[in-house]
PDB file of C-alpha atoms in Angstrom:
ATOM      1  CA  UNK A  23       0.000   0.000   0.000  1.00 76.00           C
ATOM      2  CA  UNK A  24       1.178   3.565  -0.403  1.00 87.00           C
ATOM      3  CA  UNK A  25       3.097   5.293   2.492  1.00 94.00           C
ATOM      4  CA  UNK A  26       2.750   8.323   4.192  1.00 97.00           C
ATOM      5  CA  UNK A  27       5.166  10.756   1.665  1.00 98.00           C
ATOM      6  CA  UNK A  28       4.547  14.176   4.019  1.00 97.00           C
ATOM      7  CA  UNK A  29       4.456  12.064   6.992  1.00 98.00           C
ATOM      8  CA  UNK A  30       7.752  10.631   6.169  1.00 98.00           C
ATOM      9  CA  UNK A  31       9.041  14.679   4.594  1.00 98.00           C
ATOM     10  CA  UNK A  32       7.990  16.306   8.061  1.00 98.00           C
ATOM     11  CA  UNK A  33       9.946  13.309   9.956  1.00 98.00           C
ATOM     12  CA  UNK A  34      13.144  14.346   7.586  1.00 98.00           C
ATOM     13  CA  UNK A  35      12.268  18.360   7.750  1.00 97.00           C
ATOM     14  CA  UNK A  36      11.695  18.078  11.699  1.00 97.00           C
ATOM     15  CA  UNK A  37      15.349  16.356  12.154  1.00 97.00           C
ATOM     16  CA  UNK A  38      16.958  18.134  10.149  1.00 95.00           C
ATOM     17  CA  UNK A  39      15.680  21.416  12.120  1.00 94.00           C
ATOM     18  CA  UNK A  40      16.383  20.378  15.345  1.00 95.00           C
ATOM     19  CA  UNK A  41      19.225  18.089  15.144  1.00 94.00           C
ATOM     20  CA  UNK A  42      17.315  15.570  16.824  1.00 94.00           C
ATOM     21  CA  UNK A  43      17.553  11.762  15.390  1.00 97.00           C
ATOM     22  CA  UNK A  44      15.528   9.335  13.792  1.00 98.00           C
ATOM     23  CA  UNK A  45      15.823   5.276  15.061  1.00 98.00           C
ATOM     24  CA  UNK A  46      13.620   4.952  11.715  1.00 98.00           C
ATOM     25  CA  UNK A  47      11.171   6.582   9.911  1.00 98.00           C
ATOM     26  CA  UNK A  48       7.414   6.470  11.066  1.00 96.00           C
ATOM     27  CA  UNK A  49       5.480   3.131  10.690  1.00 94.00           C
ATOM     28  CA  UNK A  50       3.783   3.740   7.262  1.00 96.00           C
ATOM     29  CA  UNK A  51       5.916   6.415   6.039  1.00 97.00           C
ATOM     30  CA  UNK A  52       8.849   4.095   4.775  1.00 97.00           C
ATOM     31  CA  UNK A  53       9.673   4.437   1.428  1.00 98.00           C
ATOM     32  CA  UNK A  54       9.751   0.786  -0.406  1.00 96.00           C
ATOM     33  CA  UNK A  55      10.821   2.113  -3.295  1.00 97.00           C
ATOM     34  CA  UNK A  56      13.330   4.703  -5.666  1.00 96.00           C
ATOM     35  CA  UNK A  57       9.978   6.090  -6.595  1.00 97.00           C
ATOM     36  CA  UNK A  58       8.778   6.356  -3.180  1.00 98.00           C
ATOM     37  CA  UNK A  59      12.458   7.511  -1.602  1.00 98.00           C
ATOM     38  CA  UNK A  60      12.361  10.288  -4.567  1.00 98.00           C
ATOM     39  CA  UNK A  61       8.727  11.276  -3.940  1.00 98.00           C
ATOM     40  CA  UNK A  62       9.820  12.150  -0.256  1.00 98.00           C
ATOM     41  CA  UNK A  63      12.858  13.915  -1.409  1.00 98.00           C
ATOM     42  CA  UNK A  64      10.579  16.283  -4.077  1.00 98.00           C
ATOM     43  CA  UNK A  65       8.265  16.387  -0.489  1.00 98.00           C
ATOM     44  CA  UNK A  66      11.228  17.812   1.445  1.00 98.00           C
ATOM     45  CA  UNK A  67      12.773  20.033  -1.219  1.00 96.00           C
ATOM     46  CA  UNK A  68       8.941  22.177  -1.428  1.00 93.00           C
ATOM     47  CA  UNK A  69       9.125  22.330   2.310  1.00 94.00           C
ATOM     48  CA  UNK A  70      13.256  23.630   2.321  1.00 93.00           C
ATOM     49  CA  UNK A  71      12.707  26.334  -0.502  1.00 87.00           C
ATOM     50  CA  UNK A  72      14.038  26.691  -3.954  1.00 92.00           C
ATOM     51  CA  UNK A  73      16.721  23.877  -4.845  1.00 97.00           C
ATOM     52  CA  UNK A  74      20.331  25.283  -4.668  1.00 98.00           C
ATOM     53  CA  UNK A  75      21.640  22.191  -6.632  1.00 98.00           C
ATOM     54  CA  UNK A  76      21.959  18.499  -6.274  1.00 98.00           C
ATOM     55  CA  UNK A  77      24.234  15.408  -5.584  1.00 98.00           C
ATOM     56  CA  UNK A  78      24.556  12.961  -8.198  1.00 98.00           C
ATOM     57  CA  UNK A  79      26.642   9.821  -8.177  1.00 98.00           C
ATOM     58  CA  UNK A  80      26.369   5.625  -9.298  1.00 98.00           C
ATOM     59  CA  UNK A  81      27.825   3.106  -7.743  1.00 97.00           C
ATOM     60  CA  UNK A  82      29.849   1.574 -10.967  1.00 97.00           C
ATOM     61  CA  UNK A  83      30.385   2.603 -14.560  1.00 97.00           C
ATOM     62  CA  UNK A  84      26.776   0.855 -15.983  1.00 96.00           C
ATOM     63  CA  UNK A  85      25.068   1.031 -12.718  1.00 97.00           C
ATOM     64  CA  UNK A  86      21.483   3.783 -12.485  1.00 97.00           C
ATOM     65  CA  UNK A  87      22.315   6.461 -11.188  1.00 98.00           C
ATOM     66  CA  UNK A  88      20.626   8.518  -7.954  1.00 98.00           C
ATOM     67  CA  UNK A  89      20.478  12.079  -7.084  1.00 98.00           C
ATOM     68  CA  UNK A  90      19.620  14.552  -3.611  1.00 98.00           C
ATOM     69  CA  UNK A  91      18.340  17.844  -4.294  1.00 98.00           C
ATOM     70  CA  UNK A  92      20.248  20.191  -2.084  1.00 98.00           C
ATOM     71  CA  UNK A  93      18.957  24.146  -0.421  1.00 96.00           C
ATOM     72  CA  UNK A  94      20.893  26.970  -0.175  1.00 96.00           C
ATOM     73  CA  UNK A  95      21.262  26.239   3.994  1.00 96.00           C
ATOM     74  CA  UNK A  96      23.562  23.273   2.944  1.00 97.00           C
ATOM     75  CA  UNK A  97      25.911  24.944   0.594  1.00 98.00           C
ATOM     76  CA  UNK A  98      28.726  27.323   1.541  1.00 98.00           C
ATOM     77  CA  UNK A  99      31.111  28.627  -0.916  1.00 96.00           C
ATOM     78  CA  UNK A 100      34.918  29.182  -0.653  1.00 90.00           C
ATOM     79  CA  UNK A 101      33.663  28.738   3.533  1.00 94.00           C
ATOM     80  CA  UNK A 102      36.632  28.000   5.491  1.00 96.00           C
ATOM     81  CA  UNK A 103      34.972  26.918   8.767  1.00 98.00           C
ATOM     82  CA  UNK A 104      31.882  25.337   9.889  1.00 98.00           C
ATOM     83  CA  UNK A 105      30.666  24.590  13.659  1.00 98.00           C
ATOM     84  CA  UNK A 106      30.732  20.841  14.512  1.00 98.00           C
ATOM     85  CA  UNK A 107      27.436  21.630  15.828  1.00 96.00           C
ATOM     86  CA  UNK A 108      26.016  21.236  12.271  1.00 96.00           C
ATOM     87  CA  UNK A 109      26.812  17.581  12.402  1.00 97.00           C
ATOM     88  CA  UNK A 110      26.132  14.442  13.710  1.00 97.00           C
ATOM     89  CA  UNK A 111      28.303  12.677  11.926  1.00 98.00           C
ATOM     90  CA  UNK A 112      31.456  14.153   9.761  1.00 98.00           C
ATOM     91  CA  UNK A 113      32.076  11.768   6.482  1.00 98.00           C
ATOM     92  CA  UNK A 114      34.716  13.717   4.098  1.00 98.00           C
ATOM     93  CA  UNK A 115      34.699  13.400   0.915  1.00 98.00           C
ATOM     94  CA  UNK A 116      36.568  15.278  -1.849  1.00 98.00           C
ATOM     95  CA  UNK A 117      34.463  15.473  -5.248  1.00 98.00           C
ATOM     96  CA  UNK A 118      34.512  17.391  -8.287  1.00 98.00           C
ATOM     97  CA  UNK A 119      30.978  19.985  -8.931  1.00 98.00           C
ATOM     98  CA  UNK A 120      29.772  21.680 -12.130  1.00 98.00           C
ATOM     99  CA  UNK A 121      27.906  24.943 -11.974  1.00 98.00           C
ATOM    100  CA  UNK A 122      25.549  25.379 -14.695  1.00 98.00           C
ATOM    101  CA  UNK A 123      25.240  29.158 -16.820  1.00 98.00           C
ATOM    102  CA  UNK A 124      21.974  28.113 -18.160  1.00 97.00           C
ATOM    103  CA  UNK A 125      18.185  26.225 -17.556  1.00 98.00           C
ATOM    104  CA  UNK A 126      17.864  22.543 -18.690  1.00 98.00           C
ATOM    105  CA  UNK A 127      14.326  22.556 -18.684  1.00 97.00           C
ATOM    106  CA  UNK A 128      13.250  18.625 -18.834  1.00 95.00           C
ATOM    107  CA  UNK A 129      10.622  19.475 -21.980  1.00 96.00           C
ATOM    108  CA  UNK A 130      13.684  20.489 -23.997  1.00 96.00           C
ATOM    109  CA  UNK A 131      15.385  17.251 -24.092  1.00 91.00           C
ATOM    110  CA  UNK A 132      16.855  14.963 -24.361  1.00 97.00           C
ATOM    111  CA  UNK A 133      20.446  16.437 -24.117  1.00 98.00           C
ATOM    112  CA  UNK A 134      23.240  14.770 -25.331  1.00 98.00           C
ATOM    113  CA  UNK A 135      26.979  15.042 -23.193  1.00 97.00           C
ATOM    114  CA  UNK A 136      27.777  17.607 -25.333  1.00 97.00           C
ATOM    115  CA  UNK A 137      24.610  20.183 -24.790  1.00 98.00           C
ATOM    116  CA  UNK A 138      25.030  19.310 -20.955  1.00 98.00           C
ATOM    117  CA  UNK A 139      28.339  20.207 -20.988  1.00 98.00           C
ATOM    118  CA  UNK A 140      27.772  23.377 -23.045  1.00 98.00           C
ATOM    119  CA  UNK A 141      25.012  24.855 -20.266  1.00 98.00           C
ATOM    120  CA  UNK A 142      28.010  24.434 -17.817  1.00 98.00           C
ATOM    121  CA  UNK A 143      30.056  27.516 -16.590  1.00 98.00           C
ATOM    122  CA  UNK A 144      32.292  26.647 -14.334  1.00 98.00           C
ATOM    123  CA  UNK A 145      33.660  23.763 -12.699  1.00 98.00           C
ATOM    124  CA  UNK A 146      35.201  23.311  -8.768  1.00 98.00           C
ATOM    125  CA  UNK A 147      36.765  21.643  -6.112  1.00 98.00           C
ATOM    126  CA  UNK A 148      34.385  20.419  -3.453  1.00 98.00           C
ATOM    127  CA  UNK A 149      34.207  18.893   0.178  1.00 98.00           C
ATOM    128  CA  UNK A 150      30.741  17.419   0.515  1.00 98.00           C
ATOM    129  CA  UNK A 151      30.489  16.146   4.928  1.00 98.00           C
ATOM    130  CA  UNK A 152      28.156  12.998   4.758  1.00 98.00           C
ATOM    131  CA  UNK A 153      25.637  12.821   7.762  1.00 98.00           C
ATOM    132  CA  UNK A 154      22.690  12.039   8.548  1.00 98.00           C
ATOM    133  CA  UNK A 155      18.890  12.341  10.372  1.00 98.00           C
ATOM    134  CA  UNK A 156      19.080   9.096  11.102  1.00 98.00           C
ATOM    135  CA  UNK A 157      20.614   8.154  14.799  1.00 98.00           C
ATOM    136  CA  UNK A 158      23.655   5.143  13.471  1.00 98.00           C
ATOM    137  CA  UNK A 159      24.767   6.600   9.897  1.00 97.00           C
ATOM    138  CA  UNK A 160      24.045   3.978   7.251  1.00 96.00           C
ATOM    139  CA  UNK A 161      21.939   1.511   9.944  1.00 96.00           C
ATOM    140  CA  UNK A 162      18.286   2.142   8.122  1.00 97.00           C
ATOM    141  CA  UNK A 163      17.728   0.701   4.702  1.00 97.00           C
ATOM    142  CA  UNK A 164      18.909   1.990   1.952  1.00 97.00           C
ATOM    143  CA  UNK A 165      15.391   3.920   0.730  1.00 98.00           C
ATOM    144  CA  UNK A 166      15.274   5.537   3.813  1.00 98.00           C
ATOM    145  CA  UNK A 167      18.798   6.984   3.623  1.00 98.00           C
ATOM    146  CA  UNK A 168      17.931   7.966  -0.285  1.00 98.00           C
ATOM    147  CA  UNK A 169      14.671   9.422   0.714  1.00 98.00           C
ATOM    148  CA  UNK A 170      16.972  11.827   3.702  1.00 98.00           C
ATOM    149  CA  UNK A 171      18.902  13.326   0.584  1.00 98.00           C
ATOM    150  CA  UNK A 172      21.428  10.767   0.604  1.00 97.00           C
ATOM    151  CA  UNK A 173      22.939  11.004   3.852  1.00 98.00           C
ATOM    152  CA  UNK A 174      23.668  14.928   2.545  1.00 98.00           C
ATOM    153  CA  UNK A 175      25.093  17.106   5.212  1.00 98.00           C
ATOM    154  CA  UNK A 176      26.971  20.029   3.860  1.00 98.00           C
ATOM    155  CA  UNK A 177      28.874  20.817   0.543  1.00 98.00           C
ATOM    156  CA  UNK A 178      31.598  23.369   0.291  1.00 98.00           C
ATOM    157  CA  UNK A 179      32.441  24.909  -3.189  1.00 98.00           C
ATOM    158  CA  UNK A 180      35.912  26.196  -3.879  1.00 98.00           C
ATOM    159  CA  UNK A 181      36.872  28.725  -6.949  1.00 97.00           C
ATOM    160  CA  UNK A 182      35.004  27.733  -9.941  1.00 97.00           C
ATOM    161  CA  UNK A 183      37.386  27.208 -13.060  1.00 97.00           C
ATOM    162  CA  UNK A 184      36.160  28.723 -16.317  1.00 97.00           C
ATOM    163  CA  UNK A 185      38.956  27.377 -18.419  1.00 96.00           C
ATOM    164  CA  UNK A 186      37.886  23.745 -17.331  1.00 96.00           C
ATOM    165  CA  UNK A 187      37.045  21.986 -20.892  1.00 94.00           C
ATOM    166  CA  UNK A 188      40.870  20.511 -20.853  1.00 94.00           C
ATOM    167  CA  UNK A 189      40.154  18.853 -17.668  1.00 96.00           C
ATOM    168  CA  UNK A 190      39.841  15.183 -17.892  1.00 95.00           C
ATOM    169  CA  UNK A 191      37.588  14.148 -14.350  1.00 95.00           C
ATOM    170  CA  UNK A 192      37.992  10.398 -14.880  1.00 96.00           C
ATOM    171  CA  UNK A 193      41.842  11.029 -14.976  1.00 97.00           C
ATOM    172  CA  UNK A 194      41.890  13.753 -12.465  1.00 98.00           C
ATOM    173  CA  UNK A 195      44.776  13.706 -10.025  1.00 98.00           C
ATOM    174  CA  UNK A 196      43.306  14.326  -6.253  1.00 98.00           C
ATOM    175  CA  UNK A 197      44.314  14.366  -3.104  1.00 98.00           C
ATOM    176  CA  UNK A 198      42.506  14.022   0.139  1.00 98.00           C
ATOM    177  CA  UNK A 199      44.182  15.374   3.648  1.00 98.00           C
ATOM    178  CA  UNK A 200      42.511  15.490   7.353  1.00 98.00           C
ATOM    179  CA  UNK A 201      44.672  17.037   9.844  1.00 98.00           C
ATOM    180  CA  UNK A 202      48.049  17.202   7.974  1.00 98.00           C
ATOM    181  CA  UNK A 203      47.884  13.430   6.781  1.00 98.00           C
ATOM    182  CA  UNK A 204      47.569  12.709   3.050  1.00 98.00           C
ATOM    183  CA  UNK A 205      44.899   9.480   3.603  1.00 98.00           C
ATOM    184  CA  UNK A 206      43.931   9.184  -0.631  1.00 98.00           C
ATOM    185  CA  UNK A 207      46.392  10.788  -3.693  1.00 98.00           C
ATOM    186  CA  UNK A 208      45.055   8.571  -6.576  1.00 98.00           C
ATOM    187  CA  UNK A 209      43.821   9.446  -9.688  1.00 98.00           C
ATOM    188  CA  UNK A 210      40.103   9.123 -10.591  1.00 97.00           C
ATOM    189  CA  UNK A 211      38.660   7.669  -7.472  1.00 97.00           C
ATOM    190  CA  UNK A 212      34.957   8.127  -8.781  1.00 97.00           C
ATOM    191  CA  UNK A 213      32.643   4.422  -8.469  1.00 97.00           C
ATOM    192  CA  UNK A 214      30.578   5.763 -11.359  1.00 97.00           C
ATOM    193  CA  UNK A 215      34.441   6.576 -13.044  1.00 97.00           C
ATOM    194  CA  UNK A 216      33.130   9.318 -15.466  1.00 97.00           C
ATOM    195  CA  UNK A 217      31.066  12.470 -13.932  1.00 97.00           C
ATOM    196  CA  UNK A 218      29.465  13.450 -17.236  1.00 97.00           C
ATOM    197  CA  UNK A 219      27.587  10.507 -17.696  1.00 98.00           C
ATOM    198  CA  UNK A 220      25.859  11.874 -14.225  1.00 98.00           C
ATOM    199  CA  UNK A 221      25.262  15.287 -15.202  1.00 98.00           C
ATOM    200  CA  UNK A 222      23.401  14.054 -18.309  1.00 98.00           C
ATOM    201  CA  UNK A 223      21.121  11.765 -16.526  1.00 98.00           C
ATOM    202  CA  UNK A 224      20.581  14.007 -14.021  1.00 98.00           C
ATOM    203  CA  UNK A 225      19.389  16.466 -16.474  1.00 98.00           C
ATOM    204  CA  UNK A 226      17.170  14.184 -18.719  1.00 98.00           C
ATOM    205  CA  UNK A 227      15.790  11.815 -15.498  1.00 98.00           C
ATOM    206  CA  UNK A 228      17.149  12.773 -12.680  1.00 98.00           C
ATOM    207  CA  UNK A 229      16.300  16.329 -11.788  1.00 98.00           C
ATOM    208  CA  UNK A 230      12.875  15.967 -13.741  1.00 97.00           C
ATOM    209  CA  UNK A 231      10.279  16.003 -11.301  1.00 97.00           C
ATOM    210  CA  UNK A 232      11.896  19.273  -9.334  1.00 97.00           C
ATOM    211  CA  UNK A 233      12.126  21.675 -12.989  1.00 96.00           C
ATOM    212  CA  UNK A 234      14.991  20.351 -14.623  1.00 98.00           C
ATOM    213  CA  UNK A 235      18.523  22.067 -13.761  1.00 98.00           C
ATOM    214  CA  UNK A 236      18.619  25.415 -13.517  1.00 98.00           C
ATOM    215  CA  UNK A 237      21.036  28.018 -14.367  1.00 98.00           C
ATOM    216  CA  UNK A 238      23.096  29.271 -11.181  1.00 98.00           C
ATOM    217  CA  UNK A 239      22.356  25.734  -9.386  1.00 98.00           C
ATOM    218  CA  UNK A 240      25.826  23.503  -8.773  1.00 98.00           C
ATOM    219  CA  UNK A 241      25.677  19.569  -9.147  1.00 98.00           C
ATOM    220  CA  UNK A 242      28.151  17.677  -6.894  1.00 98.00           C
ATOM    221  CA  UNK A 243      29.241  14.103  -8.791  1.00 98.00           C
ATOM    222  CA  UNK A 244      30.233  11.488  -5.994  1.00 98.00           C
ATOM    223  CA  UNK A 245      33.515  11.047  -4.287  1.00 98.00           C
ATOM    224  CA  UNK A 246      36.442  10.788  -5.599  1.00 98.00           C
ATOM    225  CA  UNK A 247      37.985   9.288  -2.400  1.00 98.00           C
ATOM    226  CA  UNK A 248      35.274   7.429  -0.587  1.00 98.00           C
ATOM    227  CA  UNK A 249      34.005   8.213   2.885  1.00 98.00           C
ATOM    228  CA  UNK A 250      36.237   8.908   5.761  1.00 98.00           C
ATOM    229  CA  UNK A 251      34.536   9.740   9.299  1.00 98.00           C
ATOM    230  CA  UNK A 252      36.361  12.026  11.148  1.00 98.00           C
ATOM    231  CA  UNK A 253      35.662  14.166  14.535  1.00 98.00           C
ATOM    232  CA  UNK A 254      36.105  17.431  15.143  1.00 98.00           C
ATOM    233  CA  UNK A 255      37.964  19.740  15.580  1.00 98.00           C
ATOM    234  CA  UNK A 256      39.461  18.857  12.633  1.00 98.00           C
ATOM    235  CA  UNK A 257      40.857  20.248   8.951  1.00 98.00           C
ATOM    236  CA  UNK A 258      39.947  18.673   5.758  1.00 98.00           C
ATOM    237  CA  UNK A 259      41.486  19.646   2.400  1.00 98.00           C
ATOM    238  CA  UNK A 260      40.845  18.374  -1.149  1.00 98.00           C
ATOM    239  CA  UNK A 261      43.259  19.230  -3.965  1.00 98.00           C
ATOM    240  CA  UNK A 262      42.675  18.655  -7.617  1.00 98.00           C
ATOM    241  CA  UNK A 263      45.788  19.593  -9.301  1.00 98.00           C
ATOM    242  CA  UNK A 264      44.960  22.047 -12.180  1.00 97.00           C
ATOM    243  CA  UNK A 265      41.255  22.503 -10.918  1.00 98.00           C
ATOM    244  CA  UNK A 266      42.391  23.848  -7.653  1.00 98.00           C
ATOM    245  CA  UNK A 267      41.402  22.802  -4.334  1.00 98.00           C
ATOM    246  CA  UNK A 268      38.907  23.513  -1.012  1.00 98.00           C
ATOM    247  CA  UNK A 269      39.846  23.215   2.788  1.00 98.00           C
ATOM    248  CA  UNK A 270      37.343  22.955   5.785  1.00 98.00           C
ATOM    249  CA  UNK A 271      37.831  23.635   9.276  1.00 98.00           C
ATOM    250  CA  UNK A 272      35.244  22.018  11.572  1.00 98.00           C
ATOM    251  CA  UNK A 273      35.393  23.457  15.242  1.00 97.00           C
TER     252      UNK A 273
END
């Protein structure tokens, strides 16, 4: 039968504004579904104001991908320092984000890679901090933590590059360091391996139901160094040589 979508939005909302924690979400209000987890998402994103821009990311190269909307409370740009009170949990992660110069407006497409990347204007270094409403990050199922934006806590945008069409993100040095120690200097790191193929189904599926992508909005495309929890006080930094890079202080 169909579950409760505002019952499970206000659950989400009501967390997230209080910083109190979830052991589940309400009997009846648990998403069974992408569908479901998405429609709870769209639920939250009316209740949080205008979408600021979105997460996007896919477990392998082939695999669907999934997407968070995310509100201008949640982003911070070229922000050096952030209270630990915002968190509950602190999961660093260093990713590449696109900010897009003009609308994608869903009855337009499809786009191809090339008209996606050709409504982008400039591209950056992030930090995206994993957390969550939930009380044990990751311990619900897997709906639940899609339907809570995707364990989204805060992203934080470096300098955007203009010059960025010579970039190559699936052969992108970066390097990931918490408190003076290098812990990832790879190059790639991404599970879904190349970004574009997320900002194009994000713009012809993906961002559909909430407008399309809009111009000014920036789209965050999945770790390029995995998940590491951390505790504050602490100092994260993520370099992409020849993109530039982003550091975080969380006190």
């Amino acid at each position: 039968m169909p579950i409760d979508i505002d019952a499970a939005a206000r659950a989400l909302v009501d967390a997230r504004r209080t910083g109190t924690r979830l052991d589940a979400l309400p009997e009846g209000a648990r998403p069974g579904s992408e569908a479901e987890a998405y429609a709870v998402q769209d639920a939250i994103a009316k209740t949080l104001g205008p979408v600021a821009g979105w997460k996007v990311g896919a477990p392998g190269p082939t695999a669907t991908p999934a997407r968070a909307f995310l509100h201008a409370d949640t982003i911070f740009v070229e922000t050096d320092e952030l209270p630990a009170s915002l968190f509950h949990v602190i999961g660093a992660e260093a990713e590449i984000a696109y900010r897009f110069g003009r609308d994608l407006p869903p009855e337009a497409g499809p786009y191809d890679r090339e008209a996606v990347l050709a409504a982008v204007a400039t591209m950056h270094p992030a930090i995206e901090i994993a957390d969550t409403r939930f009380t044990v990050f990751g311990a619900v199922d897997a709906h639940s933590q899609r339907a809570d934006q995707q364990n989204h806590g805060v992203l934080v945008i470096g300098p955007g590059l203009t010059d960025w069409r010579s970039l190559a993100p699936v052969t992108q040095p970066v390097r990931l360091t918490i408190d003076g120690s290098v812990l990832h200097d790879h190059i790639g790191g991404n599970s879904a391996v190349d970004p574009v193929r997320l900002l194009v189904w994000l713009a012809n599926e993906g961002a559909r139901s909430l407008g399309g992508i809009k111009a000014g909005q920036v789209v965050t495309t999945g770790s390029c160094t995995g998940t590491d929890f951390v505790a504050a006080p602490t100092r994260i930094v993520a370099e992409f040589p020849g993109l530039g890079s982003v550091a975080l202080a969380i006190a």
